[in-house]
mmCIF file with all atom_site columns, C-alpha atoms in Angstrom:
data_model
loop_
_atom_site.group_PDB
_atom_site.id
_atom_site.type_symbol
_atom_site.label_atom_id
_atom_site.label_alt_id
_atom_site.label_comp_id
_atom_site.label_asym_id
_atom_site.label_entity_id
_atom_site.label_seq_id
_atom_site.pdbx_PDB_ins_code
_atom_site.Cartn_x
_atom_site.Cartn_y
_atom_site.Cartn_z
_atom_site.occupancy
_atom_site.B_iso_or_equiv
_atom_site.pdbx_formal_charge
_atom_site.auth_seq_id
_atom_site.auth_comp_id
_atom_site.auth_asym_id
_atom_site.auth_atom_id
_atom_site.pdbx_PDB_model_num
ATOM 1   C CA . ILE A 1 1   ? 65.222 -15.647 8.275  1.00 69.00 ? 1   ILE A CA 1
ATOM 2   C CA . VAL A 1 2   ? 63.495 -13.466 5.688  1.00 74.00 ? 2   VAL A CA 1
ATOM 3   C CA . GLU A 1 3   ? 61.564 -15.200 2.909  1.00 72.00 ? 3   GLU A CA 1
ATOM 4   C CA . ASN A 1 4   ? 59.401 -13.176 0.499  1.00 77.00 ? 4   ASN A CA 1
ATOM 5   C CA . ASP A 1 5   ? 56.764 -11.529 2.717  1.00 77.00 ? 5   ASP A CA 1
ATOM 6   C CA . SER A 1 6   ? 57.596 -13.518 5.866  1.00 80.00 ? 6   SER A CA 1
ATOM 7   C CA . ILE A 1 7   ? 60.066 -13.280 8.697  1.00 81.00 ? 7   ILE A CA 1
ATOM 8   C CA . TRP A 1 8   ? 60.933 -16.398 10.666 1.00 84.00 ? 8   TRP A CA 1
ATOM 9   C CA . TYR A 1 9   ? 62.333 -15.889 14.149 1.00 80.00 ? 9   TYR A CA 1
ATOM 10  C CA . GLN A 1 10  ? 62.826 -17.939 17.280 1.00 80.00 ? 10  GLN A CA 1
ATOM 11  C CA . ASP A 1 11  ? 60.678 -16.705 20.131 1.00 80.00 ? 11  ASP A CA 1
ATOM 12  C CA . THR A 1 12  ? 63.128 -16.590 23.078 1.00 81.00 ? 12  THR A CA 1
ATOM 13  C CA . VAL A 1 13  ? 60.264 -16.956 25.596 1.00 82.00 ? 13  VAL A CA 1
ATOM 14  C CA . SER A 1 14  ? 58.823 -20.218 24.251 1.00 84.00 ? 14  SER A CA 1
ATOM 15  C CA . GLY A 1 15  ? 61.735 -21.372 22.109 1.00 83.00 ? 15  GLY A CA 1
ATOM 16  C CA . VAL A 1 16  ? 59.360 -21.884 19.186 1.00 81.00 ? 16  VAL A CA 1
ATOM 17  C CA . THR A 1 17  ? 60.234 -20.719 15.686 1.00 85.00 ? 17  THR A CA 1
ATOM 18  C CA . THR A 1 18  ? 57.495 -18.364 14.574 1.00 80.00 ? 18  THR A CA 1
ATOM 19  C CA . ARG A 1 19  ? 56.552 -17.140 11.113 1.00 81.00 ? 19  ARG A CA 1
ATOM 20  C CA . LEU A 1 20  ? 55.517 -13.517 10.965 1.00 79.00 ? 20  LEU A CA 1
ATOM 21  C CA . TRP A 1 21  ? 53.681 -12.712 7.734  1.00 79.00 ? 21  TRP A CA 1
ATOM 22  C CA . ILE A 1 22  ? 53.883 -9.091  6.609  1.00 79.00 ? 22  ILE A CA 1
ATOM 23  C CA . ALA A 1 23  ? 50.684 -8.104  4.819  1.00 78.00 ? 23  ALA A CA 1
ATOM 24  C CA . LYS A 1 24  ? 50.415 -5.429  2.138  1.00 76.00 ? 24  LYS A CA 1
ATOM 25  C CA . SER A 1 25  ? 48.436 -3.338  4.608  1.00 75.00 ? 25  SER A CA 1
ATOM 26  C CA . CYS A 1 26  ? 51.609 -3.174  6.756  1.00 77.00 ? 26  CYS A CA 1
ATOM 27  C CA . SER A 1 27  ? 53.374 -1.165  4.048  1.00 75.00 ? 27  SER A CA 1
ATOM 28  C CA . GLY A 1 28  ? 52.637 2.146   5.744  1.00 79.00 ? 28  GLY A CA 1
ATOM 29  C CA . ILE A 1 29  ? 50.571 3.487   2.851  1.00 84.00 ? 29  ILE A CA 1
ATOM 30  C CA . ASN A 1 30  ? 47.630 4.061   5.218  1.00 82.00 ? 30  ASN A CA 1
ATOM 31  C CA . SER A 1 31  ? 49.838 6.150   7.514  1.00 81.00 ? 31  SER A CA 1
ATOM 32  C CA . VAL A 1 32  ? 51.079 8.189   4.566  1.00 86.00 ? 32  VAL A CA 1
ATOM 33  C CA . ILE A 1 33  ? 47.508 8.749   3.315  1.00 88.00 ? 33  ILE A CA 1
ATOM 34  C CA . ILE A 1 34  ? 46.353 9.847   6.785  1.00 85.00 ? 34  ILE A CA 1
ATOM 35  C CA . PHE A 1 35  ? 49.358 12.155  7.091  1.00 85.00 ? 35  PHE A CA 1
ATOM 36  C CA . LEU A 1 36  ? 48.783 13.685  3.633  1.00 89.00 ? 36  LEU A CA 1
ATOM 37  C CA . SER A 1 37  ? 45.057 14.113  4.213  1.00 90.00 ? 37  SER A CA 1
ATOM 38  C CA . ALA A 1 38  ? 45.533 15.817  7.567  1.00 86.00 ? 38  ALA A CA 1
ATOM 39  C CA . TYR A 1 39  ? 48.372 18.075  6.500  1.00 86.00 ? 39  TYR A CA 1
ATOM 40  C CA . LEU A 1 40  ? 46.888 19.102  3.147  1.00 85.00 ? 40  LEU A CA 1
ATOM 41  C CA . ALA A 1 41  ? 43.543 19.820  4.837  1.00 88.00 ? 41  ALA A CA 1
ATOM 42  C CA . TYR A 1 42  ? 45.416 21.989  7.336  1.00 82.00 ? 42  TYR A CA 1
ATOM 43  C CA . LEU A 1 43  ? 47.282 23.855  4.582  1.00 81.00 ? 43  LEU A CA 1
ATOM 44  C CA . ILE A 1 44  ? 44.130 24.372  2.518  1.00 83.00 ? 44  ILE A CA 1
ATOM 45  C CA . SER A 1 45  ? 42.068 25.556  5.505  1.00 83.00 ? 45  SER A CA 1
ATOM 46  C CA . ASN A 1 46  ? 44.794 28.083  6.365  1.00 75.00 ? 46  ASN A CA 1
ATOM 47  C CA . LYS A 1 47  ? 45.221 29.096  2.710  1.00 74.00 ? 47  LYS A CA 1
ATOM 48  C CA . ASN A 1 48  ? 48.899 28.233  3.004  1.00 67.00 ? 48  ASN A CA 1
ATOM 49  C CA . LEU A 1 49  ? 49.470 26.214  -0.179 1.00 69.00 ? 49  LEU A CA 1
ATOM 50  C CA . GLU A 1 50  ? 52.747 27.830  -1.104 1.00 73.00 ? 50  GLU A CA 1
ATOM 51  C CA . PHE A 1 51  ? 55.555 26.151  -3.015 1.00 73.00 ? 51  PHE A CA 1
ATOM 52  C CA . HIS A 1 52  ? 57.990 26.100  -0.077 1.00 72.00 ? 52  HIS A CA 1
ATOM 53  C CA . MET A 1 53  ? 55.487 23.984  1.882  1.00 77.00 ? 53  MET A CA 1
ATOM 54  C CA . LEU A 1 54  ? 56.123 21.189  -0.640 1.00 81.00 ? 54  LEU A CA 1
ATOM 55  C CA . PHE A 1 55  ? 59.388 20.508  1.216  1.00 85.00 ? 55  PHE A CA 1
ATOM 56  C CA . LEU A 1 56  ? 57.440 19.830  4.420  1.00 87.00 ? 56  LEU A CA 1
ATOM 57  C CA . VAL A 1 57  ? 55.006 17.556  2.584  1.00 87.00 ? 57  VAL A CA 1
ATOM 58  C CA . ILE A 1 58  ? 57.852 15.475  1.105  1.00 90.00 ? 58  ILE A CA 1
ATOM 59  C CA . PHE A 1 59  ? 59.677 15.441  4.448  1.00 90.00 ? 59  PHE A CA 1
ATOM 60  C CA . GLY A 1 60  ? 56.482 14.315  6.190  1.00 90.00 ? 60  GLY A CA 1
ATOM 61  C CA . ILE A 1 61  ? 55.851 11.507  3.708  1.00 90.00 ? 61  ILE A CA 1
ATOM 62  C CA . LEU A 1 62  ? 59.423 10.254  4.055  1.00 91.00 ? 62  LEU A CA 1
ATOM 63  C CA . ILE A 1 63  ? 59.394 10.287  7.847  1.00 90.00 ? 63  ILE A CA 1
ATOM 64  C CA . SER A 1 64  ? 55.917 8.703   7.963  1.00 88.00 ? 64  SER A CA 1
ATOM 65  C CA . TYR A 1 65  ? 57.250 5.838   5.861  1.00 88.00 ? 65  TYR A CA 1
ATOM 66  C CA . LEU A 1 66  ? 60.384 5.508   8.017  1.00 91.00 ? 66  LEU A CA 1
ATOM 67  C CA . ALA A 1 67  ? 58.225 5.580   11.161 1.00 91.00 ? 67  ALA A CA 1
ATOM 68  C CA . ASN A 1 68  ? 56.297 2.628   9.754  1.00 89.00 ? 68  ASN A CA 1
ATOM 69  C CA . LEU A 1 69  ? 59.525 0.696   9.121  1.00 89.00 ? 69  LEU A CA 1
ATOM 70  C CA . PHE A 1 70  ? 60.534 1.492   12.702 1.00 93.00 ? 70  PHE A CA 1
ATOM 71  C CA . ARG A 1 71  ? 57.118 0.205   13.872 1.00 92.00 ? 71  ARG A CA 1
ATOM 72  C CA . MET A 1 72  ? 57.591 -3.095  12.043 1.00 90.00 ? 72  MET A CA 1
ATOM 73  C CA . ALA A 1 73  ? 61.100 -3.549  13.455 1.00 91.00 ? 73  ALA A CA 1
ATOM 74  C CA . ILE A 1 74  ? 59.891 -2.833  16.995 1.00 94.00 ? 74  ILE A CA 1
ATOM 75  C CA . ILE A 1 75  ? 57.080 -5.386  16.641 1.00 91.00 ? 75  ILE A CA 1
ATOM 76  C CA . VAL A 1 76  ? 59.498 -8.128  15.526 1.00 89.00 ? 76  VAL A CA 1
ATOM 77  C CA . ILE A 1 77  ? 62.014 -7.261  18.258 1.00 92.00 ? 77  ILE A CA 1
ATOM 78  C CA . ILE A 1 78  ? 59.281 -7.370  20.907 1.00 93.00 ? 78  ILE A CA 1
ATOM 79  C CA . GLY A 1 79  ? 58.073 -10.728 19.578 1.00 89.00 ? 79  GLY A CA 1
ATOM 80  C CA . TYR A 1 80  ? 61.604 -12.099 19.614 1.00 88.00 ? 80  TYR A CA 1
ATOM 81  C CA . HIS A 1 81  ? 62.373 -10.981 23.164 1.00 91.00 ? 81  HIS A CA 1
ATOM 82  C CA . TYR A 1 82  ? 58.979 -11.196 24.879 1.00 92.00 ? 82  TYR A CA 1
ATOM 83  C CA . GLY A 1 83  ? 56.918 -13.763 22.980 1.00 89.00 ? 83  GLY A CA 1
ATOM 84  C CA . ILE A 1 84  ? 53.846 -13.885 20.803 1.00 88.00 ? 84  ILE A CA 1
ATOM 85  C CA . ASP A 1 85  ? 51.471 -12.284 23.328 1.00 92.00 ? 85  ASP A CA 1
ATOM 86  C CA . ALA A 1 86  ? 53.699 -9.217  23.590 1.00 93.00 ? 86  ALA A CA 1
ATOM 87  C CA . LEU A 1 87  ? 54.048 -9.165  19.785 1.00 91.00 ? 87  LEU A CA 1
ATOM 88  C CA . LEU A 1 88  ? 50.273 -9.162  19.378 1.00 91.00 ? 88  LEU A CA 1
ATOM 89  C CA . TRP A 1 89  ? 49.922 -6.353  21.920 1.00 95.00 ? 89  TRP A CA 1
ATOM 90  C CA . ALA A 1 90  ? 52.642 -4.362  20.154 1.00 94.00 ? 90  ALA A CA 1
ATOM 91  C CA . HIS A 1 91  ? 50.985 -4.955  16.781 1.00 91.00 ? 91  HIS A CA 1
ATOM 92  C CA . GLU A 1 92  ? 47.728 -3.522  18.096 1.00 91.00 ? 92  GLU A CA 1
ATOM 93  C CA . ASN A 1 93  ? 49.214 -0.526  19.916 1.00 94.00 ? 93  ASN A CA 1
ATOM 94  C CA . ILE A 1 94  ? 52.711 0.498   18.826 1.00 93.00 ? 94  ILE A CA 1
ATOM 95  C CA . GLY A 1 95  ? 51.601 1.832   15.431 1.00 88.00 ? 95  GLY A CA 1
ATOM 96  C CA . TRP A 1 96  ? 49.256 4.498   16.705 1.00 89.00 ? 96  TRP A CA 1
ATOM 97  C CA . ILE A 1 97  ? 51.709 5.458   19.482 1.00 93.00 ? 97  ILE A CA 1
ATOM 98  C CA . ILE A 1 98  ? 54.564 5.957   16.996 1.00 92.00 ? 98  ILE A CA 1
ATOM 99  C CA . PHE A 1 99  ? 52.336 7.669   14.416 1.00 89.00 ? 99  PHE A CA 1
ATOM 100 C CA . THR A 1 100 ? 50.754 10.034  16.967 1.00 90.00 ? 100 THR A CA 1
ATOM 101 C CA . THR A 1 101 ? 54.172 10.918  18.356 1.00 93.00 ? 101 THR A CA 1
ATOM 102 C CA . TRP A 1 102 ? 55.471 11.577  14.836 1.00 90.00 ? 102 TRP A CA 1
ATOM 103 C CA . MET A 1 103 ? 52.473 13.766  13.983 1.00 88.00 ? 103 MET A CA 1
ATOM 104 C CA . ILE A 1 104 ? 52.995 15.882  17.129 1.00 92.00 ? 104 ILE A CA 1
ATOM 105 C CA . ILE A 1 105 ? 56.678 16.319  16.287 1.00 93.00 ? 105 ILE A CA 1
ATOM 106 C CA . PHE A 1 106 ? 55.845 17.111  12.653 1.00 90.00 ? 106 PHE A CA 1
ATOM 107 C CA . TRP A 1 107 ? 53.268 19.730  13.625 1.00 87.00 ? 107 TRP A CA 1
ATOM 108 C CA . LYS A 1 108 ? 55.854 21.412  15.877 1.00 91.00 ? 108 LYS A CA 1
ATOM 109 C CA . ILE A 1 109 ? 58.384 21.420  13.007 1.00 89.00 ? 109 ILE A CA 1
ATOM 110 C CA . SER A 1 110 ? 55.765 22.681  10.564 1.00 86.00 ? 110 SER A CA 1
ATOM 111 C CA . SER A 1 111 ? 54.654 25.464  12.917 1.00 84.00 ? 111 SER A CA 1
ATOM 112 C CA . TYR A 1 112 ? 58.250 26.541  13.406 1.00 86.00 ? 112 TYR A CA 1
ATOM 113 C CA . PHE A 1 113 ? 58.868 26.796  9.642  1.00 80.00 ? 113 PHE A CA 1
ATOM 114 C CA . GLU A 1 114 ? 55.557 28.542  9.024  1.00 76.00 ? 114 GLU A CA 1
ATOM 115 C CA . ASN A 1 115 ? 56.381 31.116  11.722 1.00 76.00 ? 115 ASN A CA 1
ATOM 116 C CA . GLU A 1 116 ? 59.899 31.673  10.369 1.00 75.00 ? 116 GLU A CA 1
ATOM 117 C CA . ILE A 1 117 ? 58.624 32.065  6.816  1.00 67.00 ? 117 ILE A CA 1
ATOM 118 C CA . GLY A 1 118 ? 55.887 34.396  8.066  1.00 61.00 ? 118 GLY A CA 1
ATOM 119 C CA . LYS A 1 119 ? 58.438 36.551  9.859  1.00 58.00 ? 119 LYS A CA 1
ATOM 120 C CA . SER A 1 120 ? 60.645 36.763  6.778  1.00 59.00 ? 120 SER A CA 1
ATOM 121 C CA . ASN A 1 121 ? 57.640 37.717  4.609  1.00 53.00 ? 121 ASN A CA 1
ATOM 122 C CA . ILE A 1 122 ? 56.622 40.451  7.038  1.00 46.00 ? 122 ILE A CA 1
ATOM 123 C CA . LEU A 1 123 ? 60.116 41.908  7.103  1.00 43.00 ? 123 LEU A CA 1
ATOM 124 C CA . SER A 1 124 ? 60.648 41.818  3.350  1.00 47.00 ? 124 SER A CA 1
ATOM 125 C CA . PRO A 1 125 ? 59.558 44.823  1.237  1.00 48.00 ? 125 PRO A CA 1
#
């Protein structure tokens, strides 16, 4: 059951109905700020603030937000299936695992596009 900023679910391990309160800090804004700070610092330090990089910034913000929604869903699913102790562990650890994985994938994507754009700039007159 979803009610305002709370989710009520029955813990299948204990059989107890649990209320999970979703705080404003769970919104993912911190992840987006960390992503933006890291990526913009990277672009500035490499003097690569070109207009086409805006696409990657917007893409990164969107996927960072979606990764946070995925994190919240995983936490609730773990709590439902494995109990409150597993939920608490997941709450402490799943976020940084998902975010770190996303950042590695993003940096690979970003490097690929930067290399492709660099090649096309070298070949153009």
